[in-house]
């Protein structure tokens, strides 16, 4: 067993974990944070995307042990439980960017990361930036619109008024 | 804001489902925790067709945390249920018995304290297989020489039947012919199959949490298989991570339920993606031999179809779709006076076939729109004009087609005109001509598809109750798994009660809370469930009006829903009482304001539309990029345009993906070679364009809402539009057909063949076995003779 210390959504945790335990399993099974979903076993779908030290990672590609010492943010940590939605969540709602909701937590976290990482976004760069996250319901059309709406809010879309 | 009729229906109301899903509060089966719950993991066949010589599970049983290891000989499992039976005797055992029939066939199940322990133990199970020859290709399976899957049946042909006109091409000046492959695709809901079964509850023998579309139907099936009283089984479909026709009660689900009863402990099975790609039934899978006869002026005179349908292993129910939805929609939007339709449905050593978005209708539109484009080329007519010339006209509805479908309503030309308008079709053709004239490397392809499909039909249940606090509970027997029924049905009810959406509580997908229901499938929900909610709401409102008339001592005909949360005398604002007061009074008088209601059986509806797809083809590499897609889909009267467009977008992605990328492939021995998302070409956002959607609204006369289904239409329309666009890009080179998926290799090869004059003929005759199939309506004796001739 390996002892790890992580901060998840602002709360410190110390746990003994099996060396082979994936980060996503640690989040879901040990911490009970089931908002992060598992959609594949080849790191292809992105449903399990979380932020690790501020950057989006697929939490099925990391061992929990590798996350030792890291700050992690999951979908549950994006907006206060009783408070308003995060602007990206709100844009997803406003633009009907989710249907079954299974890819949504990962997609939202990937979008949050993309909006932080880039200075400017266009439809093309949003599409490429979300390439690692699969959705079967929306055809991505409204997801792209939602992210572009957030980008426009922040003045990141060339030609848009912030 | 004044509410009441029309305040919400027809408006893009934002979804009430979203906040919980966006906060990560989804209730997907794998999120469920039950004290003491065990986990299942299956040992699956790595061989496509083999007999099982021996199974040694002793090492696995001795592993820590293992509660049990079972094969079909250790415990009598009921058979796996079939959604539709292809042929009596083609039974699938829940766990393989003496032989395996596809790679992924479950043979042994391990029950353990955790998933990791179950997987560890599964590695220790030793199974000795004796390989048999496998048949992978559906046309090979027509041959009496192919290795037989069901010895008791003696042939891989489950159904062989000829039907319709004897000579449909008589009188044609021109006949165009094509052999088209409608390839096998994987459903890929983002959540795989999942089930948790709890036998420990006080009120039920079994409580089943299942990712599925039809909980009530499954309760009936499962209770029958396990010999339990239906009312002792509760089935709950919690949040379901997409289904697209795929998720029902699976073989693994039956095993889980049986083991929960056997062990007296809750058990859970959650499919991995690698399992899902081979275990969840696949969709499509037809080879279509199509001949269309026309007059020189383009008038269609007859259509001859000879179709092979792949049922996969165990006669998967999807195999029968060619004889169901594909056949009944073979005529499409056109006058085709004579049609012959022959089918051979076979079992192969591949994943069983099932339903996938469209389920038989995309296959019909694909072959028809493809052959119409080939005819336009042959006759040197614009594909628009050829279609227009043969359309069924609006005044002809309702119409019984040659295939026996009862088309309810339609205006195909209006949809086509709208698609041409929004796509600037003429401008696109000009651009194409310019590129060709310049000899541009990037060729432009413009593809057209006009379609009609079939949705719904049947009856549905709803219950509506006004509570003493004024809240209104609406229940329906449909079962959403991403579509947004909670929002759409709340809109319908809120309009009847004149209350805000927030005053409606929606309940679905739980057999303990909803008395009965048909679930969701075949795009039935709004037209049937929505109509049930509308009718039931009206019945409640009528009862409320009578009650209020009595309370206010007014004439019942003077009582109206006021639109501000009350019921009162028309034009007299002071004489009104709130829904809460009405409900309390009803309760005090001993008859709570609650109505359960079933709709009368309604006919199917026939949504239609026209799509224009625009692709760029790199003439050097064969790569195809979909650059624009214009979709005009007519689903009758729209309840929520936001939800309708969402359905269209998803349908477009599925259809474009089948035309260009997705294909589930096996090698010659039946080993799957696209069984992970790293290999299977499901598109991401980077591959797809934004879409342009529009709607014409031709009401359906067969339900009170005037609605038709929209969940699958865009898949039906987009698949042939995109394929036609690819061929169109190369038509000036002489290319007449490219099979789906139009991969770079296939497209490059077509360009190359065209340049050196070696283009293959898109036609060849089907296998001779098909000619010996018995004719529908033949005498018993003839049928018997025919049956013998194909060794049925």
PDB file of N, CA and C in Angstrom, chain A residues 20 79 130:
ATOM      1  N   UNK A  20      -1.770   0.006  -7.615  1.00  0.00           N
ATOM      2  CA  UNK A  20      -2.388  -0.046  -8.943  1.00  0.00           C
ATOM      3  C   UNK A  20      -3.680   0.762  -9.041  1.00  0.00           C
ATOM      4  N   UNK A  79     -18.529  24.539  -8.487  1.00  0.00           N
ATOM      5  CA  UNK A  79     -19.474  25.550  -7.995  1.00  0.00           C
ATOM      6  C   UNK A  79     -19.904  25.143  -6.592  1.00  0.00           C
ATOM      7  N   UNK A 130     -11.071  20.287 -27.596  1.00  0.00           N
ATOM      8  CA  UNK A 130     -11.929  19.298 -26.931  1.00  0.00           C
ATOM      9  C   UNK A 130     -11.854  17.931 -27.603  1.00  0.00           C
TER      10      UNK A 130
END
